[in-house]
CSV table of C-alpha atoms in Angstrom, one decimal:
chain,number,residue,atom,x,y,z
A,148,UNK,CA,91.3,115.8,101.1
A,149,UNK,CA,92.3,113.8,104.1
A,150,UNK,CA,91.6,109.9,104.3
A,151,UNK,CA,92.1,109.6,107.9
A,152,UNK,CA,91.7,112.3,110.4
A,153,UNK,CA,92.6,112.5,114.3
A,154,UNK,CA,91.3,115.7,115.2
A,155,UNK,CA,92.9,115.8,118.7
A,156,UNK,CA,97.0,116.6,118.5
A,157,UNK,CA,97.3,116.4,121.6
A,158,UNK,CA,95.2,114.8,124.5
A,159,UNK,CA,96.3,114.2,128.7
A,160,UNK,CA,94.5,112.2,131.0
A,161,UNK,CA,94.8,110.8,134.8
A,162,UNK,CA,96.1,107.3,135.3
A,163,UNK,CA,93.8,105.1,135.0
A,164,UNK,CA,91.0,107.0,134.1
A,165,UNK,CA,89.9,105.8,130.3
A,166,UNK,CA,90.4,107.7,127.3
A,167,UNK,CA,89.0,108.2,123.4
A,168,UNK,CA,91.2,108.8,121.0
A,169,UNK,CA,89.4,110.3,117.8
A,170,UNK,CA,90.2,108.7,114.1
A,171,UNK,CA,87.7,109.3,111.1
A,172,UNK,CA,88.3,108.3,107.6
A,173,UNK,CA,87.1,108.7,104.4
A,174,UNK,CA,86.7,105.5,102.0
A,175,UNK,CA,84.4,104.9,99.0
A,176,UNK,CA,85.5,101.2,99.4
A,177,UNK,CA,83.5,98.2,100.5
A,178,UNK,CA,86.7,96.5,102.3
A,179,UNK,CA,88.8,98.3,104.2
A,180,UNK,CA,90.4,97.8,107.7
A,181,UNK,CA,91.5,100.3,110.4
A,182,UNK,CA,94.7,99.4,112.6
A,183,UNK,CA,95.4,101.6,115.4
A,184,UNK,CA,99.7,102.2,116.4
A,185,UNK,CA,101.2,103.0,118.9
A,186,UNK,CA,104.7,104.8,118.6
A,187,UNK,CA,106.5,105.3,122.3
A,188,UNK,CA,109.8,107.8,122.5
A,189,UNK,CA,111.5,105.5,121.4
A,190,UNK,CA,110.7,105.5,118.2
A,191,UNK,CA,109.1,101.5,117.2
A,192,UNK,CA,105.7,101.3,115.8
A,193,UNK,CA,103.7,99.3,118.0
A,194,UNK,CA,99.8,96.9,116.5
A,195,UNK,CA,97.3,97.2,119.3
A,196,UNK,CA,93.9,97.0,117.2
A,197,UNK,CA,92.9,95.9,113.7
A,198,UNK,CA,89.1,96.2,112.2
A,199,UNK,CA,88.1,95.1,109.7
A,200,UNK,CA,84.8,96.9,107.3
A,201,UNK,CA,82.6,94.1,107.6
A,202,UNK,CA,83.0,93.2,111.0
A,203,UNK,CA,80.3,93.3,113.0
A,204,UNK,CA,81.6,93.2,116.3
A,205,UNK,CA,83.8,96.8,118.0
A,206,UNK,CA,87.3,95.1,117.8
A,207,UNK,CA,89.6,94.1,121.9
A,208,UNK,CA,92.0,93.6,123.2
A,209,UNK,CA,92.8,93.8,126.4
A,210,UNK,CA,92.9,97.5,127.3
A,211,UNK,CA,92.2,98.6,123.8
A,212,UNK,CA,88.9,98.4,121.9
A,213,UNK,CA,87.6,100.1,118.8
A,214,UNK,CA,84.6,102.2,118.7
A,215,UNK,CA,83.3,101.3,114.9
A,216,UNK,CA,80.3,103.7,113.6
A,217,UNK,CA,80.5,103.2,110.1
A,218,UNK,CA,78.0,105.1,108.7
A,219,UNK,CA,79.7,108.0,110.9
A,220,UNK,CA,83.3,106.1,108.6
A,221,UNK,CA,84.8,107.3,112.8
A,222,UNK,CA,87.1,104.2,115.1
A,223,UNK,CA,88.2,105.7,117.8
A,224,UNK,CA,89.8,103.9,120.1
A,225,UNK,CA,89.5,104.0,123.7
A,226,UNK,CA,92.2,102.9,126.5
A,227,UNK,CA,90.4,102.0,129.5
A,228,UNK,CA,92.2,102.5,132.8
A,229,UNK,CA,94.4,104.1,131.1
A,230,UNK,CA,98.3,103.3,132.8
A,231,UNK,CA,102.0,105.7,132.7
A,232,UNK,CA,103.4,103.5,130.0
A,233,UNK,CA,100.4,104.4,127.4
A,234,UNK,CA,102.1,107.7,127.2
A,235,UNK,CA,103.6,107.5,123.2
A,236,UNK,CA,102.1,109.3,120.1
A,237,UNK,CA,98.6,107.1,118.8
A,238,UNK,CA,98.3,107.1,114.5
A,239,UNK,CA,95.0,105.2,113.5
A,240,UNK,CA,95.5,104.0,109.5
A,241,UNK,CA,93.7,102.9,106.9
A,242,UNK,CA,94.0,100.1,104.5
A,243,UNK,CA,93.2,99.9,101.0
A,244,UNK,CA,92.4,96.6,99.0
A,245,UNK,CA,94.3,96.5,96.1
A,246,UNK,CA,94.7,93.8,93.0
A,247,UNK,CA,97.2,91.6,95.0
A,248,UNK,CA,97.8,94.0,97.4
A,249,UNK,CA,96.9,96.7,100.2
A,250,UNK,CA,98.6,99.6,102.1
A,251,UNK,CA,97.2,101.8,104.4
A,252,UNK,CA,96.9,105.4,105.1
A,253,UNK,CA,98.4,107.3,108.2
A,254,UNK,CA,96.6,109.7,109.8
A,255,UNK,CA,98.8,112.8,111.9
A,256,UNK,CA,98.5,111.0,115.1
A,257,UNK,CA,97.7,111.8,118.8
A,258,UNK,CA,100.0,112.1,121.6
A,259,UNK,CA,98.7,111.0,124.7
A,260,UNK,CA,100.5,111.7,128.0
A,261,UNK,CA,99.4,110.3,131.3
A,262,UNK,CA,99.9,111.3,134.3
A,263,UNK,CA,100.1,110.5,138.3
B,252,UNK,CA,108.5,87.0,116.5
B,253,UNK,CA,108.6,88.7,113.4
B,254,UNK,CA,112.0,90.9,113.6
B,255,UNK,CA,112.3,93.7,111.3
B,256,UNK,CA,115.8,96.0,111.3
B,257,UNK,CA,116.8,98.7,109.8
B,258,UNK,CA,120.8,98.9,109.2
B,259,UNK,CA,121.1,102.5,111.1
B,260,UNK,CA,119.1,103.7,113.9
B,261,UNK,CA,121.5,107.4,112.8
B,262,UNK,CA,122.9,108.4,109.7
B,263,UNK,CA,124.1,111.8,108.8
B,264,UNK,CA,124.2,112.3,105.4
B,265,UNK,CA,126.1,115.6,103.1
B,266,UNK,CA,124.2,117.6,100.4
B,267,UNK,CA,124.8,115.5,96.9
B,268,UNK,CA,125.8,112.2,99.0
B,269,UNK,CA,123.8,108.1,97.8
B,270,UNK,CA,122.0,107.6,100.2
B,271,UNK,CA,121.2,103.4,101.3
B,272,UNK,CA,118.7,103.1,103.8
B,273,UNK,CA,119.1,98.9,104.0
B,274,UNK,CA,115.7,96.8,105.7
B,275,UNK,CA,115.7,93.1,106.7
B,276,UNK,CA,113.4,91.2,107.6
B,277,UNK,CA,112.9,87.1,109.0
B,278,UNK,CA,109.6,86.2,108.4
B,279,UNK,CA,109.3,85.7,104.6
B,280,UNK,CA,106.7,88.0,104.7
B,281,UNK,CA,106.1,89.0,100.5
B,282,UNK,CA,105.1,92.9,101.0
B,283,UNK,CA,107.6,95.6,102.2
B,284,UNK,CA,107.3,99.2,103.2
B,285,UNK,CA,109.5,102.2,102.8
B,286,UNK,CA,107.6,105.8,105.0
B,287,UNK,CA,109.2,108.6,106.2
B,288,UNK,CA,108.1,110.1,109.0
B,289,UNK,CA,107.4,114.1,109.7
B,290,UNK,CA,106.2,115.9,113.3
B,291,UNK,CA,102.4,116.7,112.2
B,292,UNK,CA,102.4,115.0,108.7
B,293,UNK,CA,101.8,111.0,110.3
B,294,UNK,CA,103.3,108.3,108.1
B,295,UNK,CA,103.7,109.4,104.4
B,296,UNK,CA,104.5,106.3,102.7
B,297,UNK,CA,108.2,106.4,99.9
B,298,UNK,CA,107.7,103.4,97.9
B,299,UNK,CA,106.5,99.5,98.6
B,300,UNK,CA,107.5,95.9,97.3
B,301,UNK,CA,105.0,92.9,97.3
B,302,UNK,CA,106.9,90.5,95.6
B,303,UNK,CA,111.4,90.2,94.5
B,304,UNK,CA,112.1,93.2,91.9
B,305,UNK,CA,108.1,94.7,92.5
B,306,UNK,CA,107.9,98.1,93.4
B,307,UNK,CA,105.8,100.5,93.5
B,308,UNK,CA,105.3,104.3,94.3
B,309,UNK,CA,103.8,105.2,97.4
B,310,UNK,CA,102.1,108.9,98.4
B,311,UNK,CA,106.0,111.3,97.5
B,312,UNK,CA,108.7,108.2,96.1
B,313,UNK,CA,110.5,112.0,94.3
B,314,UNK,CA,113.2,111.9,94.8
B,315,UNK,CA,113.8,108.0,96.6
B,316,UNK,CA,114.4,105.2,94.4
B,317,UNK,CA,114.2,101.3,96.1
B,318,UNK,CA,115.6,98.5,95.4
B,319,UNK,CA,114.1,95.0,96.1
B,320,UNK,CA,116.9,91.4,94.9
B,321,UNK,CA,115.7,88.5,97.7
B,322,UNK,CA,112.3,88.4,99.5
B,323,UNK,CA,114.8,89.8,102.6
B,324,UNK,CA,116.0,92.9,101.8
B,325,UNK,CA,114.3,96.2,100.3
B,326,UNK,CA,116.9,99.3,100.0
B,327,UNK,CA,115.5,102.9,100.3
B,328,UNK,CA,117.9,105.1,98.1
B,329,UNK,CA,118.2,108.7,98.2
B,330,UNK,CA,120.6,109.2,94.6
B,331,UNK,CA,121.3,112.7,95.5
B,332,UNK,CA,120.6,113.8,99.5
B,333,UNK,CA,119.0,117.2,99.8
B,334,UNK,CA,118.3,119.0,103.4
B,335,UNK,CA,114.5,118.4,102.5
B,336,UNK,CA,115.0,114.9,103.1
B,337,UNK,CA,116.2,115.3,106.2
B,338,UNK,CA,114.1,113.0,108.1
B,339,UNK,CA,112.7,109.1,109.8
B,340,UNK,CA,112.9,106.7,108.0
B,341,UNK,CA,110.3,103.6,109.2
B,342,UNK,CA,110.4,100.1,107.3
B,343,UNK,CA,107.5,97.4,107.0
B,344,UNK,CA,106.5,94.2,106.3
B,345,UNK,CA,103.8,92.4,105.9
B,346,UNK,CA,101.7,89.0,104.9
B,347,UNK,CA,100.7,88.6,101.5
B,348,UNK,CA,96.6,89.6,102.1
B,349,UNK,CA,94.1,91.9,103.5
B,350,UNK,CA,94.4,92.1,106.5
B,351,UNK,CA,97.5,91.6,108.0
B,352,UNK,CA,99.3,93.7,110.1
B,353,UNK,CA,102.0,95.6,108.7
B,354,UNK,CA,105.5,95.0,111.1
B,355,UNK,CA,107.9,98.1,112.0
B,356,UNK,CA,111.8,98.6,112.1
B,357,UNK,CA,113.1,100.9,115.0
B,358,UNK,CA,113.3,104.0,111.9
B,359,UNK,CA,116.5,105.2,111.0
B,360,UNK,CA,117.0,108.7,112.1
B,361,UNK,CA,118.9,110.3,108.1
B,362,UNK,CA,119.6,113.9,108.6
B,363,UNK,CA,121.1,115.9,105.3
B,364,UNK,CA,123.3,119.1,105.9
């Protein structure tokens, strides 16, 4: 079973509008973390935002916020006031903790296109 | 700023060749990772290392091996390259601990013909 599910292969939004990228996850652990990364066409992976499973407040970083609904196991990324430069692939990832180290499991990604 | 570098952006190899992909980070990170990225599949973890000379298999280790002789360098080795290993390979590093994000290199697009 997939641990991270991103159901939207592609999303279109107009500049200055808000957009929500969906992410659901599957874990039985109590301690975990959720990340969002952006990958522009140039290929580098850029860290956007992080939410820990024990964090009570939703994470925010500038125009990015993470809508964390623990009971529903969802961690949607909200981008407010989209810009042309937001056009990219977006990946949701879940941190799984082991003894002494942790790994990330990534979703398949959502391609966001922002139009003028 | 954290910098993760990879030895090549683009690489073309022939089937059966031994291929080395090198990754170097300059921020004294304990953890290093190798992923491959394929369209529609996202990033999949091949191998990772949480200390010098330590390595752990990820989700898709078959056909790959790794080497970490120094803390800053993590090498991915394709012992006998095959066409199904044509992919984008991404290296990442992070501090030890469970909340630190991973920092990624620019990727190596490997084509095996």
